[in-house]
Amino acid sequence: MSEYKLDYLQELEAESIYIMREVAAQFEKPALLFSGGKDSITLVHLAKKAFAPGRIPFPLVHIDTGHNFPEALEFRDQLAKEVAATLIVRNVEDTIRERKLTEPKGKFASRNWLQTYTLLDTIEEFSFDACIGGARRDEEKARAKERIFSVRDEFGQWNPKLQRPELWNIFNGRIHKGENVRVFPISNWTELDVWNYIREEQIDLPSIYFSHERDLIEHEGQLIASSSFIRLDPEDVVIREKVRYRTVGDMTCTAAVRSTADNINDVINEIKATRISERGETRIDDKVTEAAMEDRKKNGYF
Amino acid sequence: MNILRFITAGSVDDGKSTLIGRLLYDSKSILADQLEQLEKSSAKKNDKGEIDLALLTDGLRAEREQGITIDVAYRYFTTPVRKFIIADAPGHVQYTRNMITGASNAELIIILIDARQGVVEQTRRHSIIASLLKIPHVVVAINKMDLVDFSQDVFNNIIIDYSKVAAQLGLKDVKFFPISALQGDNIVERSEHMSWYEGPTLLQFLEEVPVENDINLNDQRFQVQYVIRPQTEDLHDYRGYAGKVQSGIFKKGDKIKILPAGIESTIESVEIGGKELSEAFAPQSVVIRLTDDIDISRGDAIVGRDQGPELKSELDVVLCWLDEKPLQPGNKYYLQHNARTVRTVVRNLEHKIDVNTLQPLEVSTPVTLNEVVRAKLKTAAPVVYDSYENSQTNGAAILIDETSNSTVAAVLFQ
């Protein structure tokens, strides 16, 4: 009996591949939202596996805030080439100009909110009816409530009170014109599951996930990379530290952690030992209110 | 390490969210910053300075404000033995459909009973859902034992009462635990107050309950989700059928047939990620290639030649109605059976099933939200299926309203 048993990572992989294939089969114009972070890199790996020996049957879409880590962008271009996928990049910068949006101000002026405009424009431009994203339910309370197939109205909004029942492994992707579906194939994975899978499958990551030296400032206990995107005040002291990133978002809203872990085994050991959650340690945009994520999602965020 | 998916069910204020909070807290799955957030929110709600573990799972603003659970929330924790996926489902009657969502993928259900109340109407309703959806393992957690002086008599009396319900519903694997979610008795740590209880703690049981025996290795069932045809120069003639093994074992050389067409063929290879596998079993997602060039498309079934599933266009089903809009007999719906979708019409409504007693009821009023009904469906093309009793992976489907696109019913093939 025991030989017919999947390890938990294989079981998670099987579920995610099944979801990817449902997307490819049920929608006319799906896309994979690619951020350059480890979760979306894992998605690309799963998509590659799901459709091999064929190509990934949908484009990778990157909403570039202009505040990305250069290492992540370089990695993005290389990965798209490697898997022979179409890469579509749309810039928040352009949206700000064309739509005359107001840039947020302040020390860590983040374009996180503005991304949603570019995303919705891009969905319209290409008539995408499904967007695959790398959100996980363990990340955050509002995400814990979201379905794997999450229907968004024509404004991209999530209505948490009107979610479709999602039964067994049956995914209902039927939508009206103008609506779209956000699909989250790794909903049931945790941060550690993703890391263990990356190790198991030997998936490459951008170098900033591993220990390196960097110029930073320390702000309210968090380490923010010194870059032209943040405002340096006279009282800020730029320090040079050995750090790695636990998540990769914008340089303005992602904090680094002090670390000497320069290989995946050490990174996994550090994550196992940490007493702080992924978003809590690395995202400065979640701290505004308890419902920050719920509000962003209702407005069309991932 | 493997995965156990379970659902928690209970009526209002049975302490369901507190129990989950306790499992996460005592298994050290809550991290320092989450705890700090929790302390802050708890302080807003009460002035006793106690941590309100329920606040951990109520993710939506409306839920926190009203102190109730509206939708299913998924929670995760891992011990050295297992990864656990918890569906925290609402207990209120009006949210039964969300509970069914959570229950459909569960291998185990925890039904909470308030020790002061004993078996109540909602206990029966939740047990009936467990029985309808054939959740293999049932845990009855008798909570708030601290409020009945940790009395063994209270515990035993509830066991006697519940055992009658379980017998009526045909629930087989039922285990009872005396707990206090608020204080942590018998959840992760053994209770100091109930020396009379000799069984395992709840977590110990969750870690040990065998789930691999629930996988069917005999009946070969595979449904095509997507056809892979690279059509590149080097893979010009490649045709692979991508899908998930629903049950049975598939390997090279197996004699199979394709349904509903009834064409026979042989498996040339079983692959994943472009690499050949020696064999595949549930719930693996693989690609199957056949020795013959046959026209096969999404929704077609690849099954063992001698182990035919049902192949019919008149189906006996049980429907759990999940939509605000009542069932409209005579209207057309889509029947989505995993990757196969056919149009269908609900022909006969035979009888409703009382979700409190399981007794048949005459259909004198429309079938509305949260009602369960026995019916006959007529489909536009034949469906390849097994009874839900025999196969939860090939015996279930959903109905979709053609005009609203909503998922309106859970369908269990009889």
XYZ file of C-alpha atoms in Angstrom:
716
model
C 0.000 0.000 0.000
C 2.560 2.498 1.142
C 4.190 2.864 -2.280
C 0.981 4.402 -3.612
C 1.180 7.489 -1.500
C 2.141 10.941 -2.617
C 4.413 13.122 -0.587
C 2.699 16.363 0.418
C 4.703 18.409 -2.088
C 3.728 16.074 -4.908
C 0.109 16.337 -3.844
C 0.257 20.133 -3.853
C 1.978 20.066 -7.228
C -0.676 17.765 -8.699
C -3.439 20.083 -7.516
C -1.740 23.172 -8.941
C -1.068 21.533 -12.302
C -4.710 20.474 -12.471
C -5.774 24.087 -11.866
C -3.373 25.415 -14.539
C -4.821 23.008 -17.073
C -8.374 24.004 -16.172
C -7.439 27.598 -16.911
C -5.923 26.748 -20.281
C -8.972 24.677 -21.206
C -11.759 26.894 -19.913
C -10.642 30.355 -21.019
C -10.082 32.026 -24.367
C -7.345 34.411 -23.282
C -5.649 33.543 -20.015
C -2.456 35.133 -18.751
C -0.017 34.474 -15.934
C 0.728 37.495 -13.765
C 4.436 37.450 -13.196
C 6.120 39.619 -10.604
C 9.610 38.216 -10.498
C 9.040 36.904 -6.986
C 9.476 33.301 -5.863
C 5.743 32.543 -5.905
C 5.303 33.564 -9.527
C 8.537 31.806 -10.468
C 7.047 28.690 -8.906
C 3.907 29.246 -10.992
C 5.970 29.381 -14.179
C 7.678 26.146 -13.206
C 4.310 24.489 -12.551
C 2.953 25.779 -15.872
C 5.976 24.418 -17.685
C 5.393 21.037 -16.079
C 1.649 21.110 -16.721
C 1.974 21.512 -20.489
C 5.271 19.763 -21.270
C 6.457 18.900 -23.822
C 4.332 21.701 -25.238
C 4.884 25.350 -24.463
C 3.068 27.291 -21.790
C -0.126 28.237 -23.642
C -0.465 31.726 -22.175
C 1.707 34.836 -21.936
C 3.513 36.042 -18.831
C 2.333 39.514 -17.881
C 4.385 41.818 -15.712
C 2.964 45.013 -14.303
C 6.150 46.975 -13.828
C 5.887 49.670 -11.190
C 9.261 51.084 -12.166
C 10.380 50.443 -8.601
C 11.571 46.891 -9.086
C 14.851 45.375 -8.096
C 17.053 45.279 -11.193
C 18.025 41.690 -10.324
C 14.364 40.660 -10.507
C 13.869 42.277 -13.918
C 16.932 40.633 -15.333
C 15.754 37.299 -14.011
C 12.291 37.868 -15.509
C 13.644 38.420 -19.018
C 15.898 35.412 -18.826
C 13.181 33.106 -17.525
C 10.703 34.153 -20.230
C 13.337 33.353 -22.840
C 14.137 30.032 -21.228
C 10.540 28.776 -21.222
C 9.874 30.377 -24.630
C 6.872 32.237 -23.303
C 5.548 35.538 -24.560
C 6.355 38.291 -22.082
C 4.100 41.320 -21.878
C 5.313 44.233 -19.766
C 3.146 47.234 -18.973
C 4.462 50.162 -16.971
C 2.725 51.929 -14.124
C 4.782 54.959 -15.155
C 2.818 55.142 -18.429
C -0.519 54.800 -16.674
C 0.380 57.618 -14.318
C 1.212 59.844 -17.267
C -1.692 58.913 -19.515
C -4.335 58.892 -16.829
C -2.867 61.839 -14.973
C -2.803 59.900 -11.721
C -1.357 61.466 -8.620
C 1.859 59.825 -7.484
C 1.792 58.991 -3.818
C 4.146 61.103 -1.774
C 6.200 60.462 1.305
C 9.319 58.732 2.319
C 8.448 55.332 0.878
C 6.064 56.498 -1.836
C 4.698 53.159 -3.031
C 3.019 52.577 -6.362
C 1.403 49.448 -5.000
C -2.098 50.967 -5.125
C -1.546 52.364 -8.618
C -0.583 48.955 -10.012
C -4.261 48.079 -10.020
C -4.951 50.744 -12.690
C -2.290 49.360 -14.997
C -3.438 45.810 -14.367
C -7.055 46.589 -15.227
C -5.974 48.512 -18.328
C -3.816 45.600 -19.436
C -6.649 43.139 -18.890
C -8.807 45.328 -21.109
C -6.126 45.879 -23.733
C -5.629 42.153 -24.313
C -9.163 41.046 -23.359
C -7.735 38.662 -20.775
C -10.515 36.596 -19.262
C -8.378 34.820 -16.666
C -5.297 35.952 -14.788
C -3.260 33.401 -12.873
C -1.649 34.802 -9.749
C 0.680 33.469 -7.094
C -1.294 34.544 -4.015
C -1.408 32.063 -1.157
C -4.094 31.776 1.496
C -1.588 31.611 4.325
C -0.287 35.086 3.501
C -3.082 37.118 4.878
C -6.570 36.912 6.425
C -8.556 38.213 3.464
C -6.694 35.873 1.140
C -7.620 32.972 3.400
C -11.206 33.516 2.313
C -10.711 33.716 -1.412
C -11.684 30.954 -3.809
C -9.184 29.386 -6.209
C -11.292 30.702 -9.118
C -12.160 34.207 -7.955
C -14.623 36.023 -10.183
C -14.077 39.782 -10.559
C -16.665 42.145 -11.988
C -16.015 44.567 -14.830
C -14.313 46.911 -12.405
C -12.006 44.139 -11.306
C -13.631 44.095 -7.895
C -13.815 41.144 -5.545
C -17.077 40.708 -3.702
C -16.293 38.546 -0.694
C -19.951 38.074 0.209
C -20.951 36.751 -3.193
C -18.357 34.096 -3.876
C -19.369 31.040 -5.839
C -19.414 27.777 -3.954
C -16.306 25.847 -5.026
C -16.988 22.157 -4.724
C -14.630 19.194 -4.978
C -12.156 19.865 -7.785
C -14.758 21.350 -10.054
C -13.967 24.893 -11.130
C -16.700 26.978 -12.678
C -14.983 29.510 -14.929
C -18.092 30.787 -16.690
C -18.263 34.554 -16.784
C -20.100 37.354 -18.523
C -18.392 39.610 -21.006
C -16.247 42.151 -19.232
C -15.771 40.046 -16.121
C -12.588 38.145 -15.477
C -11.379 35.445 -13.160
C -8.309 35.560 -10.959
C -6.968 32.073 -10.466
C -4.687 31.100 -7.614
C -3.142 27.662 -8.224
C -0.933 27.747 -5.134
C -3.709 28.830 -2.753
C -3.072 25.839 -0.504
C 0.697 26.244 -0.284
C 2.436 27.926 2.611
C 5.622 29.958 2.441
C 7.617 26.959 3.610
C 5.926 24.646 1.094
C 7.051 26.974 -1.703
C 10.625 26.984 -0.427
C 10.694 23.221 0.000
C 9.330 22.790 -3.512
C 11.934 25.172 -4.936
C 14.609 23.058 -3.281
C 13.083 19.762 -4.403
C 12.688 20.882 -8.023
C 15.929 22.899 -8.077
C 14.217 26.031 -9.329
C 16.446 29.063 -9.915
C 15.684 32.299 -8.067
C 16.935 35.878 -8.397
C 20.112 36.379 -6.409
C 18.509 38.804 -3.936
C 16.757 35.880 -2.225
C 20.153 34.876 -0.887
C 22.559 36.685 1.399
C 24.370 39.624 -0.177
C 25.760 42.981 0.900
C 23.600 46.013 0.375
C 23.260 49.673 1.358
C 20.186 50.147 3.496
C 18.465 52.432 5.892
C 16.742 51.216 9.020
C 13.241 52.556 9.446
C 10.983 51.522 12.330
C 12.921 48.310 12.663
C 12.746 47.419 8.984
C 15.635 47.436 6.541
C 14.874 49.257 3.301
C 17.290 49.273 0.378
C 18.776 52.644 -0.291
C 17.627 53.588 -3.798
C 16.539 56.576 -5.808
C 12.921 55.556 -5.214
C 12.898 56.474 -1.540
C 13.478 59.830 0.068
C 16.552 60.007 2.215
C 16.170 62.424 5.117
C 19.061 64.068 6.964
C 18.593 61.786 9.972
C 18.806 58.620 7.840
C 22.023 56.698 8.169
C 22.958 54.450 5.294
C 24.392 51.215 6.568
C 25.895 48.272 4.730
C 24.655 44.874 5.873
C 24.479 41.249 4.833
C 20.832 40.699 3.960
C 18.484 38.640 1.843
C 14.920 39.211 0.737
C 12.154 36.947 1.911
C 9.686 38.389 -0.597
C 10.391 40.455 -3.664
C 8.057 43.333 -4.351
C 8.811 46.975 -4.973
C 12.031 48.425 -3.593
C 9.887 50.976 -1.809
C 7.720 48.557 0.139
C 9.798 45.418 0.582
C 12.069 45.081 3.565
C 15.200 42.944 3.724
C 16.165 40.637 6.564
C 19.640 40.361 8.044
C 20.981 37.021 6.948
C 24.070 35.078 6.055
C 22.094 32.331 4.334
C 23.640 32.111 0.898
C 22.105 28.776 -0.143
C 18.626 27.323 -0.105
C 19.157 24.943 2.809
C 20.235 27.805 5.032
C 17.339 29.962 3.862
C 14.862 27.196 4.689
C 16.408 26.728 8.115
C 16.119 30.442 8.810
C 12.487 30.525 7.723
C 11.709 27.525 9.901
C 13.246 29.287 12.867
C 11.712 32.708 12.372
C 8.968 33.905 14.662
C 7.716 36.584 12.301
C 5.376 36.042 9.368
C 6.377 36.663 5.784
C 4.239 39.727 5.202
C 4.827 41.069 8.686
C 8.574 40.964 8.266
C 8.877 42.220 4.737
C 5.928 44.321 3.658
C 5.462 47.830 4.831
C 2.235 48.283 2.875
C 0.119 45.882 4.951
C 0.412 47.689 8.206
C -2.019 50.485 7.534
C -5.215 48.842 8.775
C -6.311 45.369 9.660
C -8.416 45.267 6.497
C -5.761 46.735 4.150
C -5.665 43.677 1.921
C -9.440 43.217 1.863
C -9.844 46.829 0.712
C -7.210 46.528 -1.998
C -8.767 43.298 -3.299
C -12.200 44.855 -3.442
C -10.669 47.481 -5.715
C -9.232 45.051 -8.199
C -5.876 44.129 -6.662
C -4.605 40.568 -7.152
C 4.741 13.589 5.238
C 1.238 13.730 3.807
C -1.752 16.057 3.900
C -4.955 15.880 5.944
C -7.786 18.150 4.866
C -10.441 18.674 7.474
C -13.412 20.891 8.143
C -14.690 22.231 11.419
C -18.420 22.601 11.938
C -20.505 23.713 14.847
C -23.372 26.010 15.703
C -23.019 29.629 16.710
C -20.782 30.097 19.743
C -19.682 26.483 19.952
C -16.139 27.806 19.868
C -15.157 26.628 16.421
C -12.880 29.544 15.635
C -11.431 29.307 19.139
C -10.610 25.641 18.533
C -8.762 26.442 15.319
C -7.031 29.352 16.990
C -5.991 26.939 19.736
C -4.624 24.357 17.280
C -2.586 27.043 15.530
C -1.464 28.649 18.758
C -0.484 25.473 20.598
C 1.236 23.984 17.553
C 3.213 27.254 17.376
C 1.886 28.120 13.940
C 1.066 31.651 14.973
C 4.020 33.938 14.682
C 4.997 36.804 16.939
C 3.718 39.645 14.746
C 0.393 37.869 14.175
C 0.077 37.421 17.908
C 0.756 41.078 18.476
C -1.961 41.990 15.983
C -4.267 39.585 17.758
C -3.571 41.128 21.138
C -4.384 44.525 19.735
C -7.672 43.389 18.220
C -8.603 41.451 21.351
C -8.058 44.534 23.470
C -10.465 46.394 21.211
C -13.145 43.744 21.749
C -12.849 43.001 25.438
C -11.210 44.591 28.391
C -10.331 41.383 30.189
C -6.904 41.277 28.599
C -7.536 37.772 27.261
C -6.502 36.804 23.783
C -9.523 36.134 21.605
C -8.320 33.267 19.417
C -11.439 33.501 17.273
C -10.181 36.774 15.817
C -7.425 34.840 14.071
C -9.732 33.177 11.621
C -12.362 35.792 10.969
C -10.780 37.435 7.944
C -13.421 39.817 6.676
C -14.260 43.104 8.273
C -17.957 42.228 8.508
C -17.063 39.012 10.296
C -14.928 40.739 12.874
C -17.593 43.344 13.432
C -20.412 40.866 13.809
C -18.312 38.223 15.513
C -19.520 35.506 13.152
C -18.027 33.497 10.316
C -19.613 34.195 6.936
C -17.428 32.334 4.519
C -15.037 29.432 4.545
C -11.540 30.430 5.569
C -8.637 28.139 4.929
C -5.924 27.746 7.536
C -2.694 25.811 7.406
C -0.409 24.275 9.920
C 2.263 21.658 9.821
C 3.596 19.307 12.439
C 6.576 17.020 11.847
C 4.080 14.342 10.804
C 1.530 16.082 8.611
C 0.463 19.162 6.750
C -3.054 20.182 7.744
C -5.480 22.162 5.626
C -8.396 23.387 7.703
C -11.612 24.646 6.180
C -13.184 26.822 8.843
C -16.816 26.846 7.791
C -19.688 28.971 9.043
C -22.244 27.365 11.332
C -25.296 29.477 10.572
C -28.096 27.887 8.582
C -27.964 30.562 5.899
C -24.335 29.769 5.190
C -24.792 26.029 4.724
C -23.645 26.339 1.116
C -20.310 27.641 2.307
C -20.061 24.704 4.633
C -20.683 22.360 1.717
C -17.867 24.105 -0.154
C -15.516 23.359 2.720
C -16.831 19.834 3.283
C -16.544 18.683 -0.332
C -12.771 18.337 -0.116
C -12.518 17.205 3.482
C -11.303 13.800 4.585
C -12.363 14.467 8.151
C -14.926 16.621 9.881
C -14.748 17.986 13.403
C -18.243 18.542 14.745
C -18.274 20.717 17.808
C -20.822 20.227 20.527
C -21.274 22.598 23.452
C -21.104 20.334 26.516
C -23.869 22.381 28.151
C -26.214 22.017 25.188
C -25.533 18.483 23.968
C -26.777 17.367 20.560
C -28.801 20.175 18.986
C -30.482 20.707 15.641
C -27.344 22.106 14.016
C -25.315 19.113 15.194
C -27.723 16.917 13.281
C -27.611 19.139 10.209
C -23.840 19.175 10.104
C -23.754 15.415 10.616
C -26.171 14.973 7.742
C -23.881 16.985 5.481
C -21.010 14.740 6.593
C -23.119 11.726 5.752
C -24.375 13.090 2.415
C -20.877 14.076 1.279
C -19.430 10.830 2.663
C -16.663 12.412 4.712
C -14.713 9.318 5.777
C -13.791 10.317 9.342
C -15.919 12.066 11.962
C -14.556 13.655 15.114
C -17.033 14.836 17.715
C -15.342 17.422 19.905
C -17.348 18.038 23.035
C -16.270 21.531 23.913
C -16.539 23.794 26.940
C -15.957 20.891 29.340
C -14.649 23.522 31.768
C -18.200 24.852 32.059
C -19.602 21.479 33.147
C -16.926 20.819 35.766
C -15.110 18.442 33.405
C -17.828 15.897 34.125
C -17.376 12.412 32.702
C -21.132 11.806 32.957
C -21.909 14.770 30.729
C -19.373 13.485 28.205
C -20.761 9.940 28.274
C -24.356 11.078 27.924
C -23.506 13.103 24.837
C -21.732 10.062 23.373
C -24.902 8.032 23.878
C -27.055 10.714 22.261
C -24.754 11.293 19.327
C -24.222 7.597 18.685
C -27.922 7.331 17.892
C -27.581 10.111 15.309
C -24.476 8.476 13.831
C -26.194 5.099 13.568
C -29.179 6.673 11.844
C -26.948 8.427 9.337
C -24.629 5.522 8.746
C -21.567 7.423 9.992
C -18.966 4.782 10.688
C -15.673 6.103 11.906
C -16.750 8.376 14.790
C -14.407 9.412 17.627
C -15.232 11.510 20.696
C -13.008 14.012 22.509
C -13.723 15.986 25.699
C -12.071 19.376 25.217
C -11.906 22.986 26.238
C -10.811 25.039 23.247
C -10.616 28.181 25.347
C -8.263 26.653 27.919
C -6.555 24.132 25.659
C -7.595 20.904 27.382
C -6.982 17.792 25.249
C -6.275 19.794 22.094
C -2.505 19.586 21.898
C -1.726 19.002 25.556
C -3.457 16.430 27.760
C -5.987 17.886 30.156
C -5.040 18.055 33.812
C -8.716 18.223 34.685
C -9.944 15.045 33.026
C -7.800 12.186 34.236
C -10.732 9.880 33.457
C -10.132 10.405 29.726
C -7.570 7.945 28.429
C -7.717 8.511 24.691
C -5.354 10.584 22.553
C -5.447 14.369 22.372
C -7.207 15.837 19.375
C -3.981 16.762 17.582
C -2.475 13.350 18.242
C -5.512 11.778 16.591
C -5.381 14.169 13.621
C -1.757 13.225 13.117
C -2.442 9.509 13.242
C -5.756 8.951 11.484
C -4.944 6.947 8.348
C -6.060 8.619 5.119
C -4.163 6.731 2.434
C -6.623 3.831 2.641
C -9.264 6.164 1.249
C -7.600 6.095 -2.196
C -9.113 3.685 -4.719
C -6.357 1.830 -6.578
C -8.618 -0.550 -8.474
C -10.978 1.213 -10.855
C -9.075 2.988 -13.618
C -10.642 6.421 -14.129
C -9.050 9.340 -15.932
C -10.727 12.315 -17.517
C -9.052 14.363 -20.235
C -8.698 17.999 -19.216
C -6.602 19.322 -22.042
C -4.979 17.928 -25.175
C -1.285 18.731 -25.543
C -0.268 19.091 -29.200
C 2.971 21.029 -29.478
C 2.972 20.817 -33.310
C 6.610 21.786 -33.424
C 9.008 20.214 -35.884
C 10.472 17.653 -33.522
C 7.120 16.912 -31.836
C 4.997 17.039 -34.937
C 2.836 14.016 -34.203
C 2.799 14.308 -30.442
C -0.636 14.056 -28.834
C -0.811 13.846 -25.066
C -3.937 13.746 -22.951
C -3.478 15.839 -19.843
C -5.611 15.090 -16.805
C -5.759 13.872 -13.251
C -5.951 10.241 -12.234
C -9.277 9.937 -10.405
C -8.744 6.357 -9.280
C -6.876 3.193 -10.185
C -3.319 2.799 -11.472
C -2.322 3.654 -15.044
C 0.795 2.342 -16.764
C 2.305 1.623 -20.141
C 0.655 -1.278 -21.925
C -2.690 -1.012 -20.103
C -5.668 -1.903 -22.266
C -8.155 0.926 -21.995
C -11.240 2.298 -23.651
C -12.391 5.829 -24.316
C -15.862 6.847 -23.245
C -18.432 7.888 -24.270
C -17.177 6.889 -27.770
C -16.384 3.316 -26.686
C -13.139 3.116 -28.719
C -10.433 0.780 -27.400
C -6.729 1.506 -27.280
C -3.546 0.855 -25.309
C -1.448 3.202 -23.190
C 1.816 4.056 -24.862
C 3.217 6.102 -22.008
C 2.371 7.974 -18.828
C 4.323 11.215 -18.437
C 4.733 14.239 -16.259
C 6.760 17.299 -17.173
C 7.888 15.545 -20.356
C 9.387 12.598 -18.442
C 8.009 9.085 -18.488
C 6.607 7.575 -15.282
C 6.450 3.867 -14.558
C 2.872 4.287 -13.318
C 0.453 6.891 -12.030
C -2.254 6.834 -9.368
C -4.693 9.262 -7.721
C -4.475 12.218 -7.349
C -1.530 12.635 -9.758
C -1.784 15.076 -12.664
C -0.177 13.406 -15.670
C -0.198 13.105 -19.449
C -1.337 9.860 -21.070
C -0.384 8.929 -24.629
C -2.105 6.184 -26.556
C -0.823 3.834 -29.243
C -3.633 4.776 -31.629
C -4.427 8.098 -33.194
C -7.956 8.725 -31.989
C -10.027 11.881 -31.841
C -10.230 12.563 -28.125
C -11.152 15.866 -26.557
C -11.682 17.549 -23.190
C -14.110 15.694 -20.973
C -13.600 12.258 -22.554
C -12.886 9.464 -20.093
C -10.066 6.940 -20.295
C -11.057 3.869 -18.244
C -10.055 0.263 -17.770
C -11.638 -1.987 -20.397
C -13.349 -4.370 -18.034
C -14.374 -1.934 -15.348
C -16.980 0.187 -16.973
C -18.395 3.178 -15.157
C -22.007 4.193 -15.803
C -22.733 5.757 -19.182
C -26.153 7.381 -19.194
C -28.095 10.479 -20.112
C -30.878 9.913 -17.597
C -29.393 10.270 -14.168
C -30.638 9.730 -10.646
C -29.123 12.384 -8.442
C -29.281 14.126 -5.105
C -29.080 17.905 -5.456
C -27.998 20.257 -2.681
C -29.386 23.597 -3.773
C -26.923 26.451 -3.235
C -28.500 29.448 -4.930
C -30.806 32.207 -3.721
C -32.891 31.657 -6.831
C -34.990 28.504 -6.397
C -34.633 25.524 -8.711
C -36.706 25.982 -11.874
C -37.895 22.587 -13.105
C -37.861 22.569 -16.901
C -35.072 25.172 -17.131
C -31.823 24.153 -18.748
C -28.663 24.135 -16.679
C -25.088 23.185 -17.376
C -23.950 20.029 -15.654
C -20.204 20.288 -15.053
C -18.690 16.928 -14.188
C -15.033 17.850 -13.680
C -13.792 18.574 -17.203
C -16.972 17.547 -18.982
C -19.853 19.969 -19.351
C -23.219 19.034 -20.862
C -26.566 20.758 -20.887
C -29.199 19.278 -18.697
C -32.740 19.729 -17.566
C -34.141 18.726 -14.192
C -36.904 16.272 -15.063
C -38.481 14.928 -11.910
C -38.293 16.129 -8.367
C -38.932 12.920 -6.482
C -38.772 14.070 -2.891
C -36.965 16.532 -0.701
C -34.760 15.258 2.077
C -35.352 16.836 5.469
C -31.891 17.993 6.517
C -32.769 17.586 10.160
C -34.161 14.059 10.033
C -33.101 12.682 6.621
C -36.766 11.737 6.141
C -38.274 12.140 2.672
C -40.638 15.085 2.272
C -43.165 15.662 -0.446
C -42.148 18.363 -2.938
C -44.964 20.855 -2.515
C -42.961 24.077 -2.688
C -40.031 25.176 -4.866
C -36.572 23.857 -3.966
C -34.777 26.752 -2.295
C -31.352 27.621 -0.880
C -29.852 24.905 1.339
C -32.543 22.325 0.523
C -31.692 18.808 -0.576
C -33.765 16.988 -3.166
C -33.774 13.668 -5.016
C -34.247 14.265 -8.713
C -33.842 12.907 -12.226
C -31.708 14.738 -14.759
C -31.872 14.386 -18.515
C -28.626 15.384 -20.230
C -27.980 16.396 -23.853
C -25.137 13.865 -24.107
C -24.265 10.824 -22.033
C -22.274 11.261 -18.814
C -19.534 8.842 -17.767
C -19.750 8.499 -14.011
C -19.710 6.358 -10.911
C -22.070 6.657 -7.984
C -20.922 9.120 -5.331
C -21.123 6.232 -2.890
C -18.343 4.470 -4.813
C -16.311 7.409 -6.023
C -16.171 10.906 -4.676
C -13.912 11.913 -7.565
C -16.083 10.600 -10.382
C -19.464 10.694 -8.660
C -19.929 14.416 -8.138
C -20.776 17.381 -10.321
C -22.211 20.870 -10.147
C -25.132 22.618 -11.835
C -24.535 26.048 -13.343
C -27.270 28.540 -14.153
C -26.951 29.328 -17.873
C -27.926 32.942 -17.451
C -26.234 33.987 -14.211
C -23.230 31.605 -14.506
C -23.604 30.894 -10.783
C -22.912 27.483 -9.322
C -26.403 26.611 -8.144
C -26.239 23.012 -6.946
C -23.993 20.231 -5.776
C -24.857 17.041 -7.658
C -24.313 13.586 -6.179
C -24.810 10.724 -8.635
C -26.793 7.832 -7.207
